[in-house]
Amino acid sequence: MDQAPGPATGERRRDAGATRRRLLDAARDLFAERGYEGVTVREIAERAGANQALLFRYFGSKQGLLTEVVARGGLEQLRATPPEELFETALRSMLSSSAAGSADRSLEVYLRSIGRGDEATGTLRELGEQYQSALAALSGAKDGALRADLAMAWLLGIGLMRTVVAREPLASADPDTVCRLVVDTLDHLWANPEEGPT
């Protein structure tokens, strides 16, 4: 090449990082739109403007790419969010992430991919279990895990109706309105009816 070795190496490093991010962004959006099984590595590479060889070099496999997409979105959200804010944060993220380019579309990926292929199931099940565990800690009731599953079912049901089925009026409802209605009602789920005099 015509460039000196130093700058060329630096440029390649910058390009590698940018290419990796483009592949992650493309995979996130395609998995959210069509589900893990409905997308090929060729489509991901094409959307990212990269070749398939780079996808395999950076992520090892399509499953490795899914793992990073989930870790970058949902698992990062879990680590960064206090449990008492997790449900509303996840709900707001899902309500505002229907457009491509949103930072976290992990719940959409989950909705469109879970149960549709053994390859994706383990990674997505781990995400669901970690959300359930964090939410279960919010209630002091003996059935805290059940309450967390009910909250998760509601969250995923809202996501299904808004982003997959696109049912009106939910599909176009204002995120603040949806959050207010859901979170106000959800407070009753975390209350422990067993508290009080014994």
Short mmCIF file of N, CA and C in Angstrom, two decimals, residues 19-167:
data_model
loop_
_atom_site.label_atom_id
_atom_site.label_comp_id
_atom_site.label_asym_id
_atom_site.label_seq_id
_atom_site.Cartn_x
_atom_site.Cartn_y
_atom_site.Cartn_z
N THR A 19 -16.51 -1.77 11.63
CA THR A 19 -17.16 -2.90 10.94
C THR A 19 -17.85 -3.80 11.95
N ARG A 20 -17.20 -4.05 13.06
CA ARG A 20 -17.77 -4.90 14.13
C ARG A 20 -19.08 -4.28 14.64
N ARG A 21 -19.07 -2.97 14.88
CA ARG A 21 -20.28 -2.28 15.34
C ARG A 21 -21.39 -2.34 14.29
N ARG A 22 -21.02 -2.16 13.02
CA ARG A 22 -22.03 -2.24 11.95
C ARG A 22 -22.65 -3.63 11.88
N LEU A 23 -21.83 -4.66 12.05
CA LEU A 23 -22.36 -6.03 12.04
C LEU A 23 -23.31 -6.25 13.22
N LEU A 24 -22.94 -5.76 14.40
CA LEU A 24 -23.81 -5.90 15.57
C LEU A 24 -25.12 -5.14 15.37
N ASP A 25 -25.03 -3.92 14.85
CA ASP A 25 -26.23 -3.11 14.62
C ASP A 25 -27.14 -3.78 13.58
N ALA A 26 -26.55 -4.28 12.51
CA ALA A 26 -27.34 -4.94 11.46
C ALA A 26 -28.01 -6.20 12.01
N ALA A 27 -27.27 -6.99 12.78
CA ALA A 27 -27.84 -8.21 13.35
C ALA A 27 -28.97 -7.87 14.32
N ARG A 28 -28.74 -6.87 15.17
CA ARG A 28 -29.77 -6.45 16.13
C ARG A 28 -31.06 -6.09 15.41
N ASP A 29 -30.96 -5.28 14.38
CA ASP A 29 -32.16 -4.83 13.68
C ASP A 29 -32.83 -5.96 12.91
N LEU A 30 -32.05 -6.80 12.24
CA LEU A 30 -32.64 -7.91 11.49
C LEU A 30 -33.26 -8.95 12.41
N PHE A 31 -32.59 -9.30 13.52
CA PHE A 31 -33.17 -10.25 14.47
C PHE A 31 -34.46 -9.67 15.06
N ALA A 32 -34.48 -8.37 15.34
CA ALA A 32 -35.68 -7.73 15.90
C ALA A 32 -36.82 -7.70 14.88
N GLU A 33 -36.48 -7.56 13.60
CA GLU A 33 -37.50 -7.49 12.55
C GLU A 33 -38.04 -8.87 12.16
N ARG A 34 -37.14 -9.88 12.09
CA ARG A 34 -37.55 -11.18 11.52
C ARG A 34 -37.25 -12.38 12.40
N GLY A 35 -36.56 -12.18 13.51
CA GLY A 35 -36.21 -13.31 14.36
C GLY A 35 -34.92 -13.97 13.93
N TYR A 36 -34.31 -14.68 14.85
CA TYR A 36 -33.02 -15.31 14.62
C TYR A 36 -33.05 -16.26 13.43
N GLU A 37 -34.06 -17.13 13.39
CA GLU A 37 -34.14 -18.14 12.33
C GLU A 37 -34.46 -17.53 10.97
N GLY A 38 -35.06 -16.35 10.96
CA GLY A 38 -35.48 -15.74 9.70
C GLY A 38 -34.42 -14.90 9.01
N VAL A 39 -33.20 -14.93 9.55
CA VAL A 39 -32.12 -14.09 9.02
C VAL A 39 -30.91 -14.95 8.71
N THR A 40 -30.25 -14.66 7.59
CA THR A 40 -29.02 -15.38 7.25
C THR A 40 -27.81 -14.49 7.54
N VAL A 41 -26.65 -15.13 7.70
CA VAL A 41 -25.43 -14.35 7.92
C VAL A 41 -25.12 -13.49 6.70
N ARG A 42 -25.48 -13.96 5.52
CA ARG A 42 -25.28 -13.15 4.31
C ARG A 42 -26.06 -11.85 4.38
N GLU A 43 -27.33 -11.92 4.83
CA GLU A 43 -28.15 -10.72 4.95
C GLU A 43 -27.57 -9.74 5.97
N ILE A 44 -27.09 -10.28 7.07
CA ILE A 44 -26.49 -9.43 8.11
C ILE A 44 -25.27 -8.71 7.54
N ALA A 45 -24.40 -9.48 6.88
CA ALA A 45 -23.18 -8.90 6.30
C ALA A 45 -23.53 -7.86 5.24
N GLU A 46 -24.50 -8.15 4.40
CA GLU A 46 -24.90 -7.19 3.36
C GLU A 46 -25.41 -5.89 3.97
N ARG A 47 -26.26 -6.00 4.99
CA ARG A 47 -26.80 -4.79 5.61
C ARG A 47 -25.69 -3.98 6.27
N ALA A 48 -24.69 -4.67 6.80
CA ALA A 48 -23.58 -3.98 7.46
C ALA A 48 -22.55 -3.46 6.48
N GLY A 49 -22.67 -3.84 5.22
CA GLY A 49 -21.68 -3.42 4.23
C GLY A 49 -20.34 -4.11 4.44
N ALA A 50 -20.40 -5.36 4.89
CA ALA A 50 -19.18 -6.14 5.18
C ALA A 50 -19.32 -7.50 4.50
N ASN A 51 -18.24 -8.28 4.56
CA ASN A 51 -18.37 -9.63 4.00
C ASN A 51 -18.54 -10.65 5.12
N GLN A 52 -19.05 -11.81 4.75
CA GLN A 52 -19.35 -12.85 5.73
C GLN A 52 -18.11 -13.32 6.48
N ALA A 53 -16.97 -13.30 5.81
CA ALA A 53 -15.74 -13.76 6.46
C ALA A 53 -15.43 -12.92 7.71
N LEU A 54 -15.69 -11.61 7.63
CA LEU A 54 -15.46 -10.76 8.80
C LEU A 54 -16.43 -11.08 9.92
N LEU A 55 -17.67 -11.37 9.57
CA LEU A 55 -18.65 -11.75 10.59
C LEU A 55 -18.15 -12.97 11.36
N PHE A 56 -17.68 -13.98 10.63
CA PHE A 56 -17.19 -15.19 11.30
C PHE A 56 -15.90 -14.92 12.06
N ARG A 57 -15.06 -14.03 11.55
CA ARG A 57 -13.81 -13.71 12.25
C ARG A 57 -14.10 -13.03 13.59
N TYR A 58 -15.04 -12.08 13.59
CA TYR A 58 -15.32 -11.32 14.81
C TYR A 58 -16.19 -12.06 15.81
N PHE A 59 -17.13 -12.88 15.32
CA PHE A 59 -18.12 -13.48 16.22
C PHE A 59 -18.12 -15.01 16.23
N GLY A 60 -17.43 -15.63 15.30
CA GLY A 60 -17.33 -17.09 15.29
C GLY A 60 -18.49 -17.78 14.60
N SER A 61 -19.70 -17.30 14.81
CA SER A 61 -20.90 -17.92 14.25
C SER A 61 -22.07 -16.96 14.38
N LYS A 62 -23.16 -17.34 13.77
CA LYS A 62 -24.38 -16.56 13.90
C LYS A 62 -24.85 -16.56 15.36
N GLN A 63 -24.70 -17.69 16.03
CA GLN A 63 -25.08 -17.78 17.45
C GLN A 63 -24.20 -16.87 18.31
N GLY A 64 -22.90 -16.83 17.98
CA GLY A 64 -22.00 -15.93 18.70
C GLY A 64 -22.41 -14.48 18.52
N LEU A 65 -22.88 -14.15 17.35
CA LEU A 65 -23.36 -12.80 17.07
C LEU A 65 -24.61 -12.51 17.89
N LEU A 66 -25.55 -13.46 17.96
CA LEU A 66 -26.75 -13.29 18.78
C LEU A 66 -26.37 -13.07 20.24
N THR A 67 -25.43 -13.84 20.74
CA THR A 67 -24.99 -13.70 22.13
C THR A 67 -24.50 -12.29 22.40
N GLU A 68 -23.71 -11.74 21.48
CA GLU A 68 -23.21 -10.37 21.67
C GLU A 68 -24.31 -9.34 21.55
N VAL A 69 -25.26 -9.55 20.64
CA VAL A 69 -26.38 -8.62 20.51
C VAL A 69 -27.17 -8.57 21.82
N VAL A 70 -27.44 -9.75 22.40
CA VAL A 70 -28.20 -9.82 23.65
C VAL A 70 -27.39 -9.22 24.79
N ALA A 71 -26.09 -9.54 24.85
CA ALA A 71 -25.25 -9.00 25.92
C ALA A 71 -25.16 -7.49 25.83
N ARG A 72 -25.05 -6.98 24.63
CA ARG A 72 -24.92 -5.54 24.40
C ARG A 72 -26.20 -4.81 24.77
N GLY A 73 -27.34 -5.44 24.59
CA GLY A 73 -28.62 -4.78 24.87
C GLY A 73 -29.18 -5.18 26.22
N GLY A 74 -29.86 -6.33 26.26
CA GLY A 74 -30.59 -6.75 27.45
C GLY A 74 -29.73 -6.98 28.67
N LEU A 75 -28.63 -7.70 28.53
CA LEU A 75 -27.80 -8.00 29.70
C LEU A 75 -27.12 -6.75 30.21
N GLU A 76 -26.73 -5.85 29.32
CA GLU A 76 -26.15 -4.57 29.76
C GLU A 76 -27.19 -3.75 30.51
N GLN A 77 -28.42 -3.77 30.02
CA GLN A 77 -29.49 -3.06 30.70
C GLN A 77 -29.71 -3.63 32.10
N LEU A 78 -29.65 -4.94 32.24
CA LEU A 78 -29.79 -5.57 33.55
C LEU A 78 -28.70 -5.12 34.51
N ARG A 79 -27.47 -5.08 34.03
CA ARG A 79 -26.34 -4.68 34.90
C ARG A 79 -26.42 -3.22 35.30
N ALA A 80 -26.94 -2.39 34.42
CA ALA A 80 -26.91 -0.94 34.64
C ALA A 80 -28.15 -0.38 35.33
N THR A 81 -29.18 -1.20 35.52
CA THR A 81 -30.46 -0.69 36.02
C THR A 81 -30.79 -1.29 37.38
N PRO A 82 -31.12 -0.46 38.37
CA PRO A 82 -31.57 -0.99 39.66
C PRO A 82 -32.84 -1.83 39.47
N PRO A 83 -33.01 -2.92 40.22
CA PRO A 83 -34.18 -3.79 40.02
C PRO A 83 -35.51 -3.06 40.05
N GLU A 84 -35.65 -2.05 40.94
CA GLU A 84 -36.94 -1.35 41.04
C GLU A 84 -37.24 -0.49 39.81
N GLU A 85 -36.24 -0.24 38.98
CA GLU A 85 -36.45 0.54 37.76
C GLU A 85 -36.43 -0.33 36.50
N LEU A 86 -36.15 -1.62 36.67
CA LEU A 86 -35.91 -2.49 35.52
C LEU A 86 -37.13 -2.66 34.63
N PHE A 87 -38.29 -2.93 35.23
CA PHE A 87 -39.48 -3.17 34.40
C PHE A 87 -39.81 -1.94 33.56
N GLU A 88 -39.86 -0.77 34.21
CA GLU A 88 -40.21 0.44 33.46
C GLU A 88 -39.15 0.77 32.41
N THR A 89 -37.87 0.56 32.74
CA THR A 89 -36.79 0.82 31.78
C THR A 89 -36.93 -0.10 30.56
N ALA A 90 -37.19 -1.38 30.82
CA ALA A 90 -37.35 -2.34 29.72
C ALA A 90 -38.59 -2.00 28.89
N LEU A 91 -39.68 -1.62 29.57
CA LEU A 91 -40.91 -1.27 28.87
C LEU A 91 -40.70 -0.03 28.00
N ARG A 92 -40.10 1.01 28.57
CA ARG A 92 -39.84 2.24 27.79
C ARG A 92 -38.94 1.95 26.60
N SER A 93 -37.92 1.13 26.84
CA SER A 93 -36.99 0.80 25.77
C SER A 93 -37.73 0.10 24.62
N MET A 94 -38.59 -0.84 24.98
CA MET A 94 -39.33 -1.58 23.97
C MET A 94 -40.33 -0.68 23.24
N LEU A 95 -41.00 0.20 23.97
CA LEU A 95 -42.00 1.08 23.36
C LEU A 95 -41.38 2.07 22.39
N SER A 96 -40.12 2.44 22.64
CA SER A 96 -39.48 3.44 21.79
C SER A 96 -38.46 2.85 20.83
N SER A 97 -38.31 1.53 20.82
CA SER A 97 -37.24 0.93 20.01
C SER A 97 -37.73 0.27 18.74
N SER A 98 -38.94 0.53 18.34
CA SER A 98 -39.46 -0.13 17.15
C SER A 98 -38.74 0.29 15.88
N ALA A 99 -38.11 1.45 15.91
CA ALA A 99 -37.40 1.91 14.72
C ALA A 99 -35.99 1.34 14.69
N ALA A 100 -35.54 0.98 13.51
CA ALA A 100 -34.16 0.50 13.35
C ALA A 100 -33.20 1.57 13.81
N GLY A 101 -32.10 1.14 14.40
CA GLY A 101 -31.10 2.08 14.87
C GLY A 101 -31.19 2.34 16.36
N SER A 102 -32.24 1.84 17.04
CA SER A 102 -32.35 2.02 18.47
C SER A 102 -31.29 1.18 19.17
N ALA A 103 -30.82 1.67 20.28
CA ALA A 103 -29.71 1.02 20.97
C ALA A 103 -30.08 -0.36 21.50
N ASP A 104 -31.26 -0.50 22.09
CA ASP A 104 -31.61 -1.78 22.70
C ASP A 104 -32.92 -2.30 22.10
N ARG A 105 -32.80 -3.35 21.33
CA ARG A 105 -33.99 -4.00 20.77
C ARG A 105 -34.04 -5.44 21.24
N SER A 106 -33.40 -5.73 22.40
CA SER A 106 -33.26 -7.10 22.84
C SER A 106 -34.60 -7.78 23.12
N LEU A 107 -35.60 -7.04 23.62
CA LEU A 107 -36.89 -7.67 23.86
C LEU A 107 -37.58 -8.02 22.54
N GLU A 108 -37.39 -7.19 21.53
CA GLU A 108 -37.93 -7.53 20.20
C GLU A 108 -37.23 -8.77 19.64
N VAL A 109 -35.92 -8.83 19.80
CA VAL A 109 -35.16 -10.01 19.37
C VAL A 109 -35.70 -11.23 20.10
N TYR A 110 -35.89 -11.09 21.40
CA TYR A 110 -36.41 -12.19 22.23
C TYR A 110 -37.77 -12.65 21.71
N LEU A 111 -38.68 -11.70 21.51
CA LEU A 111 -40.04 -12.03 21.06
C LEU A 111 -40.05 -12.77 19.73
N ARG A 112 -39.23 -12.32 18.81
CA ARG A 112 -39.26 -12.91 17.47
C ARG A 112 -38.41 -14.17 17.33
N SER A 113 -37.60 -14.47 18.36
CA SER A 113 -36.64 -15.56 18.21
C SER A 113 -36.82 -16.72 19.17
N ILE A 114 -37.34 -16.48 20.36
CA ILE A 114 -37.41 -17.53 21.37
C ILE A 114 -38.34 -18.66 20.91
N GLY A 115 -37.89 -19.88 21.11
CA GLY A 115 -38.70 -21.03 20.77
C GLY A 115 -38.74 -21.36 19.29
N ARG A 116 -37.92 -20.66 18.49
CA ARG A 116 -37.96 -20.90 17.04
C ARG A 116 -36.70 -21.57 16.53
N GLY A 117 -35.89 -22.08 17.44
CA GLY A 117 -34.67 -22.76 17.02
C GLY A 117 -33.79 -23.02 18.23
N ASP A 118 -33.31 -24.23 18.33
CA ASP A 118 -32.50 -24.61 19.49
C ASP A 118 -31.25 -23.76 19.62
N GLU A 119 -30.70 -23.33 18.50
CA GLU A 119 -29.44 -22.59 18.53
C GLU A 119 -29.58 -21.29 19.32
N ALA A 120 -30.69 -20.62 19.18
CA ALA A 120 -30.89 -19.33 19.85
C ALA A 120 -31.47 -19.46 21.25
N THR A 121 -32.10 -20.58 21.54
CA THR A 121 -32.89 -20.71 22.76
C THR A 121 -32.07 -20.52 24.03
N GLY A 122 -30.88 -21.10 24.10
CA GLY A 122 -30.07 -21.01 25.32
C GLY A 122 -29.72 -19.57 25.67
N THR A 123 -29.26 -18.83 24.70
CA THR A 123 -28.89 -17.43 24.92
C THR A 123 -30.09 -16.62 25.36
N LEU A 124 -31.22 -16.80 24.70
CA LEU A 124 -32.41 -16.02 25.01
C LEU A 124 -33.03 -16.46 26.33
N ARG A 125 -32.96 -17.74 26.64
CA ARG A 125 -33.49 -18.22 27.92
C ARG A 125 -32.70 -17.60 29.07
N GLU A 126 -31.39 -17.49 28.91
CA GLU A 126 -30.56 -16.87 29.94
C GLU A 126 -31.00 -15.42 30.19
N LEU A 127 -31.28 -14.69 29.13
CA LEU A 127 -31.74 -13.31 29.27
C LEU A 127 -33.05 -13.28 30.06
N GLY A 128 -34.00 -14.12 29.70
CA GLY A 128 -35.28 -14.18 30.41
C GLY A 128 -35.12 -14.55 31.87
N GLU A 129 -34.25 -15.50 32.16
CA GLU A 129 -34.03 -15.93 33.55
C GLU A 129 -33.41 -14.81 34.38
N GLN A 130 -32.51 -14.05 33.79
CA GLN A 130 -31.90 -12.96 34.55
C GLN A 130 -32.89 -11.83 34.81
N TYR A 131 -33.74 -11.53 33.85
CA TYR A 131 -34.79 -10.54 34.09
C TYR A 131 -35.72 -11.04 35.20
N GLN A 132 -36.13 -12.32 35.11
CA GLN A 132 -37.04 -12.88 36.10
C GLN A 132 -36.44 -12.82 37.49
N SER A 133 -35.17 -13.16 37.61
CA SER A 133 -34.49 -13.16 38.91
C SER A 133 -34.45 -11.75 39.50
N ALA A 134 -34.12 -10.76 38.68
CA ALA A 134 -34.05 -9.38 39.16
C ALA A 134 -35.43 -8.89 39.59
N LEU A 135 -36.47 -9.21 38.83
CA LEU A 135 -37.82 -8.77 39.17
C LEU A 135 -38.37 -9.50 40.39
N ALA A 136 -38.01 -10.78 40.56
CA ALA A 136 -38.49 -11.56 41.71
C ALA A 136 -38.03 -10.95 43.03
N ALA A 137 -36.90 -10.28 43.00
CA ALA A 137 -36.37 -9.67 44.23
C ALA A 137 -37.20 -8.47 44.68
N LEU A 138 -38.09 -7.98 43.86
CA LEU A 138 -38.88 -6.79 44.20
C LEU A 138 -40.02 -7.07 45.17
N SER A 139 -40.42 -8.32 45.27
CA SER A 139 -41.53 -8.67 46.15
C SER A 139 -41.02 -9.55 47.28
N GLY A 140 -41.48 -9.25 48.48
CA GLY A 140 -41.10 -10.09 49.61
C GLY A 140 -42.03 -11.29 49.77
N ALA A 141 -42.98 -11.44 48.86
CA ALA A 141 -43.94 -12.54 48.95
C ALA A 141 -43.28 -13.87 48.62
N LYS A 142 -43.85 -14.95 49.17
CA LYS A 142 -43.32 -16.30 48.92
C LYS A 142 -43.36 -16.64 47.43
N ASP A 143 -44.34 -16.10 46.75
CA ASP A 143 -44.48 -16.40 45.32
C ASP A 143 -43.87 -15.30 44.44
N GLY A 144 -42.75 -14.73 44.90
CA GLY A 144 -42.09 -13.66 44.16
C GLY A 144 -41.69 -14.07 42.75
N ALA A 145 -41.26 -15.32 42.58
CA ALA A 145 -40.87 -15.79 41.25
C ALA A 145 -42.08 -15.82 40.31
N LEU A 146 -43.23 -16.25 40.83
CA LEU A 146 -44.45 -16.25 40.02
C LEU A 146 -44.84 -14.83 39.64
N ARG A 147 -44.74 -13.91 40.59
CA ARG A 147 -45.08 -12.52 40.30
C ARG A 147 -44.15 -11.95 39.22
N ALA A 148 -42.87 -12.30 39.32
CA ALA A 148 -41.91 -11.85 38.31
C ALA A 148 -42.26 -12.42 36.94
N ASP A 149 -42.66 -13.70 36.89
CA ASP A 149 -43.06 -14.30 35.61
C ASP A 149 -44.30 -13.61 35.05
N LEU A 150 -45.25 -13.24 35.92
CA LEU A 150 -46.44 -12.53 35.45
C LEU A 150 -46.06 -11.16 34.89
N ALA A 151 -45.14 -10.47 35.55
CA ALA A 151 -44.67 -9.17 35.04
C ALA A 151 -43.99 -9.35 33.69
N MET A 152 -43.14 -10.38 33.58
CA MET A 152 -42.46 -10.65 32.31
C MET A 152 -43.47 -10.98 31.20
N ALA A 153 -44.48 -11.77 31.56
CA ALA A 153 -45.51 -12.13 30.57
C ALA A 153 -46.23 -10.89 30.08
N TRP A 154 -46.51 -9.96 30.98
CA TRP A 154 -47.18 -8.72 30.60
C TRP A 154 -46.28 -7.89 29.70
N LEU A 155 -45.02 -7.76 30.09
CA LEU A 155 -44.05 -7.00 29.29
C LEU A 155 -43.94 -7.57 27.88
N LEU A 156 -43.76 -8.89 27.80
CA LEU A 156 -43.60 -9.52 26.49
C LEU A 156 -44.91 -9.49 25.69
N GLY A 157 -46.04 -9.58 26.38
CA GLY A 157 -47.33 -9.47 25.70
C GLY A 157 -47.53 -8.09 25.10
N ILE A 158 -47.14 -7.06 25.85
CA ILE A 158 -47.22 -5.70 25.31
C ILE A 158 -46.33 -5.59 24.08
N GLY A 159 -45.11 -6.13 24.20
CA GLY A 159 -44.19 -6.10 23.06
C GLY A 159 -44.75 -6.83 21.85
N LEU A 160 -45.34 -7.98 22.10
CA LEU A 160 -45.93 -8.76 21.01
C LEU A 160 -47.04 -7.98 20.31
N MET A 161 -47.94 -7.41 21.09
CA MET A 161 -49.07 -6.69 20.51
C MET A 161 -48.63 -5.40 19.81
N ARG A 162 -47.59 -4.74 20.35
CA ARG A 162 -47.17 -3.46 19.76
C ARG A 162 -46.26 -3.64 18.56
N THR A 163 -45.26 -4.53 18.67
CA THR A 163 -44.24 -4.59 17.62
C THR A 163 -44.43 -5.72 16.63
N VAL A 164 -45.00 -6.85 17.06
CA VAL A 164 -45.15 -7.99 16.14
C VAL A 164 -46.51 -7.97 15.47
N VAL A 165 -47.59 -7.86 16.26
CA VAL A 165 -48.94 -7.85 15.72
C VAL A 165 -49.31 -6.45 15.22
N ALA A 166 -48.72 -5.41 15.83
CA ALA A 166 -49.00 -4.00 15.50
C ALA A 166 -50.48 -3.68 15.65
N ARG A 167 -51.04 -4.12 16.76
CA ARG A 167 -52.47 -3.92 17.02
C ARG A 167 -52.71 -2.51 17.57
#
